[in-house]
PDB file of C-alpha atoms in Angstrom:
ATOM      1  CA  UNK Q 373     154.321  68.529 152.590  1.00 55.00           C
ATOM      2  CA  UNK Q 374     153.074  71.814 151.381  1.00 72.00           C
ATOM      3  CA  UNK Q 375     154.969  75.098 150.778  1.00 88.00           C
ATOM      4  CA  UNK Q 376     152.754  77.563 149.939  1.00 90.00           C
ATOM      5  CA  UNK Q 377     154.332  80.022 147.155  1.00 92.00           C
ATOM      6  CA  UNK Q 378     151.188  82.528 146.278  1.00 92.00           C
ATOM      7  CA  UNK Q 379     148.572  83.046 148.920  1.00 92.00           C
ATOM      8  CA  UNK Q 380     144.559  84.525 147.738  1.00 93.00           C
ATOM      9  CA  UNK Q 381     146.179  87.967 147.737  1.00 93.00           C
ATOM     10  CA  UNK Q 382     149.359  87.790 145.711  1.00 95.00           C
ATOM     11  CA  UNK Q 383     147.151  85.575 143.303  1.00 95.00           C
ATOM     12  CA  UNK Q 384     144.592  88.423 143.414  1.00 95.00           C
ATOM     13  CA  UNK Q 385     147.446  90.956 142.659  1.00 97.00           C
ATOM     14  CA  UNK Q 386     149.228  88.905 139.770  1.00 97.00           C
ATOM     15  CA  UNK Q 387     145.949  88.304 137.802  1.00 97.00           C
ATOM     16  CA  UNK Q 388     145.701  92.041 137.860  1.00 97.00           C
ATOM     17  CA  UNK Q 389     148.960  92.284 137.101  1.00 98.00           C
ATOM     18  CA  UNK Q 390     148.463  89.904 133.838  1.00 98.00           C
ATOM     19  CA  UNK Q 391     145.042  91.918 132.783  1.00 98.00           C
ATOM     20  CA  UNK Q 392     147.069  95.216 132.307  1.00 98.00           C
ATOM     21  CA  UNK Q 393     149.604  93.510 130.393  1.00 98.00           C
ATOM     22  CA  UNK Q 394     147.334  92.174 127.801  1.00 98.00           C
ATOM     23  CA  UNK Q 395     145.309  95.090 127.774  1.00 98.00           C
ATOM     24  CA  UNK Q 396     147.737  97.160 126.764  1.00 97.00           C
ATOM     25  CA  UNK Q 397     149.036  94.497 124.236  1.00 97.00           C
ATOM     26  CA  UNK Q 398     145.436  94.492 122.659  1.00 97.00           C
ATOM     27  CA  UNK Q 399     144.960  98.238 123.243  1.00 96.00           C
ATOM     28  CA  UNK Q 400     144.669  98.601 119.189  1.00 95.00           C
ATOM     29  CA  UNK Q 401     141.407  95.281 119.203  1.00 95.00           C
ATOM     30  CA  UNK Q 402     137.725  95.853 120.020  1.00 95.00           C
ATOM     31  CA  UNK Q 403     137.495  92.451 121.083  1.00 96.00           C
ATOM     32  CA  UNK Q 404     139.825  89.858 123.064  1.00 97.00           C
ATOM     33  CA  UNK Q 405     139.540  85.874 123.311  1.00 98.00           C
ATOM     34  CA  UNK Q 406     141.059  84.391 126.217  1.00 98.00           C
ATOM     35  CA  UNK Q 407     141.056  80.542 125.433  1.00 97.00           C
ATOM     36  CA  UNK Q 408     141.784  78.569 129.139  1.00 97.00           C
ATOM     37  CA  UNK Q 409     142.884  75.105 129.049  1.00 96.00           C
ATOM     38  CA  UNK Q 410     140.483  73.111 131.098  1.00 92.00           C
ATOM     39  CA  UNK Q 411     140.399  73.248 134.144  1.00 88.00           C
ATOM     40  CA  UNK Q 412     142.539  75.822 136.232  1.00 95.00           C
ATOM     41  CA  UNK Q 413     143.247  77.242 133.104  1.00 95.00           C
ATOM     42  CA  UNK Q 414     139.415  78.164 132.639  1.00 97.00           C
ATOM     43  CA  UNK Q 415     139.239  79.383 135.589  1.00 96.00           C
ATOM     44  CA  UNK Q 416     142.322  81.732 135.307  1.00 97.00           C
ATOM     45  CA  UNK Q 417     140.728  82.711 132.389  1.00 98.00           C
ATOM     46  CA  UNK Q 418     137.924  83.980 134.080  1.00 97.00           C
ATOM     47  CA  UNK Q 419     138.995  85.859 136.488  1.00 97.00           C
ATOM     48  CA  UNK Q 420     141.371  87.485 134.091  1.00 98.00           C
ATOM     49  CA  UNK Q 421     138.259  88.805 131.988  1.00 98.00           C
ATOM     50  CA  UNK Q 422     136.558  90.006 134.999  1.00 97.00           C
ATOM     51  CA  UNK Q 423     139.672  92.537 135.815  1.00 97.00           C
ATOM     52  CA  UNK Q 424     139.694  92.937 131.820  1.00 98.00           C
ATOM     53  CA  UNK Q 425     136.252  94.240 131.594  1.00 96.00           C
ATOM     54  CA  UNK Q 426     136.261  96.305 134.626  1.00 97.00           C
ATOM     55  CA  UNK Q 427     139.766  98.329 133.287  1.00 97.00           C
ATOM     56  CA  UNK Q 428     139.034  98.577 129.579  1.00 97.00           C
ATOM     57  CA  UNK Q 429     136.593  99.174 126.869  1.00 97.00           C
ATOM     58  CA  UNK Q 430     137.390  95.579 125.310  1.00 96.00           C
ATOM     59  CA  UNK Q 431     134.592  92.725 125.073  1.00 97.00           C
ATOM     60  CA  UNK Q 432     135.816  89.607 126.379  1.00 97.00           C
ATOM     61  CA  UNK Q 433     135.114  86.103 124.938  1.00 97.00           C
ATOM     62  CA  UNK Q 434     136.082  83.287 126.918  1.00 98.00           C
ATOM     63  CA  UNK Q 435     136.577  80.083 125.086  1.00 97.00           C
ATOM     64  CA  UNK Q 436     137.270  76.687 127.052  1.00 97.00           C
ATOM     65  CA  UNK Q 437     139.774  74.531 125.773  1.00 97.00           C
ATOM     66  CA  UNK Q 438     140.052  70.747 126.016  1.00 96.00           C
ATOM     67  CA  UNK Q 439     143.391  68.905 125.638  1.00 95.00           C
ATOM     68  CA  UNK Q 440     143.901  65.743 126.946  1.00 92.00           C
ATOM     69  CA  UNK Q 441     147.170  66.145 128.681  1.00 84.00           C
ATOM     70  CA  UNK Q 442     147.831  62.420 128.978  1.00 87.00           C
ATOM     71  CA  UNK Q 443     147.614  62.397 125.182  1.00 89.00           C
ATOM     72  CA  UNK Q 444     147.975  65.735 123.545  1.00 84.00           C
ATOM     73  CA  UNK Q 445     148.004  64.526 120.560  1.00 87.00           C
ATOM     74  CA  UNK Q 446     144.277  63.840 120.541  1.00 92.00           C
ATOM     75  CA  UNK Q 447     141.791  66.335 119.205  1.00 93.00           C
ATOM     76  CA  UNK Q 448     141.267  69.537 120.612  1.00 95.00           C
ATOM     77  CA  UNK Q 449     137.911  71.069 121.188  1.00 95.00           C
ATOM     78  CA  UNK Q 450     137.056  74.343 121.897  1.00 96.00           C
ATOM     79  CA  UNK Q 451     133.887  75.842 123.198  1.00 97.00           C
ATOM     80  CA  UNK Q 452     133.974  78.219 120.656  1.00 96.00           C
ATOM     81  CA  UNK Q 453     133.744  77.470 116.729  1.00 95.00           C
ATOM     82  CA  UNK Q 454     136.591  78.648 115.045  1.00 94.00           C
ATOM     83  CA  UNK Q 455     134.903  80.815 112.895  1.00 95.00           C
ATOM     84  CA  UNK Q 456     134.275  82.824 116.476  1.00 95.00           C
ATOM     85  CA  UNK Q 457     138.071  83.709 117.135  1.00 95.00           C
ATOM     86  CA  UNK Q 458     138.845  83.570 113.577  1.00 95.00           C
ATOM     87  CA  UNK Q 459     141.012  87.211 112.935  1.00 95.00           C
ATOM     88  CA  UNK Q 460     140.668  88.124 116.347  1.00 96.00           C
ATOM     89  CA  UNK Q 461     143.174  88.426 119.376  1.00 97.00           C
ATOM     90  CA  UNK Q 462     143.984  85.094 121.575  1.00 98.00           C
ATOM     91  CA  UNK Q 463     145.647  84.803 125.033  1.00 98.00           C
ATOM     92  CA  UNK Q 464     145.763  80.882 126.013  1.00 98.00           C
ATOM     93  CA  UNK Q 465     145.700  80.412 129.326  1.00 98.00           C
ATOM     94  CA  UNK Q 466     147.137  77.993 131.856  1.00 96.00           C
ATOM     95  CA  UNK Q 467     147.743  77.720 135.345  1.00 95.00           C
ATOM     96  CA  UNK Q 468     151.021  76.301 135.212  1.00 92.00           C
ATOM     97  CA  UNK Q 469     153.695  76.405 132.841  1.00 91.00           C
ATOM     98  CA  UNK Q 470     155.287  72.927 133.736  1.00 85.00           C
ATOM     99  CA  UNK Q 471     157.236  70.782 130.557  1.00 85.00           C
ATOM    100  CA  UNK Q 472     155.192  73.131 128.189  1.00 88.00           C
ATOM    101  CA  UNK Q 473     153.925  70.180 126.551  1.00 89.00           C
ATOM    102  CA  UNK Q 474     150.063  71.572 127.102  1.00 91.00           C
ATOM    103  CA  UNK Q 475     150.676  74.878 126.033  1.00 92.00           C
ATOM    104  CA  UNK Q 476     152.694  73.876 122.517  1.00 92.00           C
ATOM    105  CA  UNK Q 477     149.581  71.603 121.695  1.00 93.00           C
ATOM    106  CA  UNK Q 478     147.322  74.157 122.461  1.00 93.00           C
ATOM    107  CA  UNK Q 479     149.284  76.556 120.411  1.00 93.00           C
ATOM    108  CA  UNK Q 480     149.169  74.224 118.005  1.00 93.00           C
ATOM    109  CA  UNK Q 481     145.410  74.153 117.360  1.00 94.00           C
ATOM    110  CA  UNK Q 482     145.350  77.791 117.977  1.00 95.00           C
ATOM    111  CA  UNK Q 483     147.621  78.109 114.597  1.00 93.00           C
ATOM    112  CA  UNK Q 484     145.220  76.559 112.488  1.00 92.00           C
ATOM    113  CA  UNK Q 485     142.966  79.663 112.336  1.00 94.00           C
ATOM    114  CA  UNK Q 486     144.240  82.980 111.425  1.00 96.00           C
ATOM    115  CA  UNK Q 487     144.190  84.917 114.658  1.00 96.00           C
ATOM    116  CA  UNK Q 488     145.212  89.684 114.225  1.00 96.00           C
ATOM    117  CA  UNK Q 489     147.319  88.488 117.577  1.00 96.00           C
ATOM    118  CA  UNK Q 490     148.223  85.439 119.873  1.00 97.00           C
ATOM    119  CA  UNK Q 491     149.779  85.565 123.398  1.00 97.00           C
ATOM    120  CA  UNK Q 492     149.986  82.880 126.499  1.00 97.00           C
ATOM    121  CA  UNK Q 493     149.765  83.736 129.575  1.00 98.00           C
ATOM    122  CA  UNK Q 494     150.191  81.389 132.733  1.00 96.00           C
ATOM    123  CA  UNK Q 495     150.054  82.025 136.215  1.00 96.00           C
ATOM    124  CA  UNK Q 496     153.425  79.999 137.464  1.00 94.00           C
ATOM    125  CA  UNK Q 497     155.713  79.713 135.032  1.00 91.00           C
ATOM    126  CA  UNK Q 498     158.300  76.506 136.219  1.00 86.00           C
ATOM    127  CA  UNK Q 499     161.114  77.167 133.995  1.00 78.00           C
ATOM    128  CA  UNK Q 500     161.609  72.969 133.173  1.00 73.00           C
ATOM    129  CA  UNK Q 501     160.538  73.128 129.654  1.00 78.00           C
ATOM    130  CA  UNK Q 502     160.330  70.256 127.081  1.00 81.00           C
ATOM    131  CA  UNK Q 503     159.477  72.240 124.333  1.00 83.00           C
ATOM    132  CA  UNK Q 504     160.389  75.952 123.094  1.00 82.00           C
ATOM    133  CA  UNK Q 505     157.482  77.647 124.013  1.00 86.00           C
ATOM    134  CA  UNK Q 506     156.970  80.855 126.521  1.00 89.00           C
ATOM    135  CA  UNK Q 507     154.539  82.340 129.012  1.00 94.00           C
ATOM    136  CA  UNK Q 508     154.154  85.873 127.423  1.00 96.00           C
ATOM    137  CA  UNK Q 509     152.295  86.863 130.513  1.00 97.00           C
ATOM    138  CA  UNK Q 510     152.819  85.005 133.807  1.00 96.00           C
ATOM    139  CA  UNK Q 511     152.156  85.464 137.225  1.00 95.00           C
ATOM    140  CA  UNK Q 512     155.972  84.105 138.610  1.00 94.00           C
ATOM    141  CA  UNK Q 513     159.095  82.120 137.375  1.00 92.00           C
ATOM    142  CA  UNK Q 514     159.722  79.238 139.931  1.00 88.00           C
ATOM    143  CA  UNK Q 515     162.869  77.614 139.508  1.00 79.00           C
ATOM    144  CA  UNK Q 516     162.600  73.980 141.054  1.00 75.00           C
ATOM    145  CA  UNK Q 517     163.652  70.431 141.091  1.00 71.00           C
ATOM    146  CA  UNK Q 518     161.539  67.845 138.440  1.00 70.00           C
ATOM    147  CA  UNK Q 519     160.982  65.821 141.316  1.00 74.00           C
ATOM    148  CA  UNK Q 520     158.473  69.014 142.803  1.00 80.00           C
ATOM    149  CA  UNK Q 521     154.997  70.044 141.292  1.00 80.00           C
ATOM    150  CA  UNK Q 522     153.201  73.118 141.666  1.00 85.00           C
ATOM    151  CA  UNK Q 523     149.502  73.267 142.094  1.00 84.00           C
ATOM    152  CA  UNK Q 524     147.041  75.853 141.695  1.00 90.00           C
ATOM    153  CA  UNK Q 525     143.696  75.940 143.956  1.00 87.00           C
ATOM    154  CA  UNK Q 526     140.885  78.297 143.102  1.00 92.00           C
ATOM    155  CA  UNK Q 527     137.778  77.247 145.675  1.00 86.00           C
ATOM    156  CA  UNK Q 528     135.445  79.246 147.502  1.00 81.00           C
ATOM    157  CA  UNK Q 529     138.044  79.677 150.730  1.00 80.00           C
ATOM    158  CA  UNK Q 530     140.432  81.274 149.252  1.00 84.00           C
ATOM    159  CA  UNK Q 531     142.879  80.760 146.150  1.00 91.00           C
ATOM    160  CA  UNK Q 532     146.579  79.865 146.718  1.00 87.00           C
ATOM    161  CA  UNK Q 533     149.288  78.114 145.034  1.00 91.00           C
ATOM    162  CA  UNK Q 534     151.746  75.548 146.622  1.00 86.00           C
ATOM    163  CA  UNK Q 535     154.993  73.636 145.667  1.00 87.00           C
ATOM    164  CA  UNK Q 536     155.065  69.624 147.189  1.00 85.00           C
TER     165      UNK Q 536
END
């Protein structure tokens, strides 16, 4: 069964929500790097840097990032070289925020080049972390049970988020 928790609008509204926040976070940077995590994450990405470069002045890299979540500890690849982001300012993006496994790994790599700022920013943010790392932008905190999961769908009909 699916309970629906963000519909296409309120999805709409929170990415907006989440572009403002990290513009004015980067105000003082010419450019911005938001790194997704493959897939959703990409995705979120995107459509963050479409609202980003419609409401301020910054250029936008997006840079797709490849984790293998069954085995984080594998190597991560990026779709930009290093030397790309290197001194620049990073949001990594996710769509969900579940043990926080991801996101630490991702940080991880991400700490391995010197970066002028670094962020995260996820669109659900579940609040059943493994590890002690945060959403510095998110979308909503969902408190629920480890036996539910939260998925994200962006398609063509419509985006929307739902808790099963």
């Amino acid at each position: 069964m699916q309970n629906r928790i963000l519909n296409h609008a309120e999805i709409e509204h929170k990415i907006k929500r989440i572009a403002y926040q990290i513009y004015e976070t980067f105000v003082d940077e010419d450019t911005i790097v938001l790194a997704g995590i493959s897939s959703n994450g990409y995705v979120l990405a995107e459509k963050i840097a479409v609202v980003l470069q419609y409401i301020s002045p910054l250029k936008v890299l997006l840079c797709e990032v490849h984790i293998d979540k069954q085995n984080p500890n594998a190597p991560i690849t990026t779709s930009l070289d290093k030397e790309v982001y290197k001194n620049q300012g990073l949001v990594l993006v996710d769509d969900v925020l579940n043990s926080g496994t991801t996101l630490v790994y991702g940080v991880k790599h991400f700490l391995e080049v010197p970066l002028s700022k670094f962020k995260t920013a996820v669109l659900v943010d579940r609040n059943h972390k493994k590890y002690p790392v945060k959403a510095d932008f998110k979308g909503i905190s969902l408190s629920t049970s480890l036996q539910e999961h939260v998925q994200v769908v962006f398609d063509q009909t419509g985006d929307y988020a739902y808790l099963n």
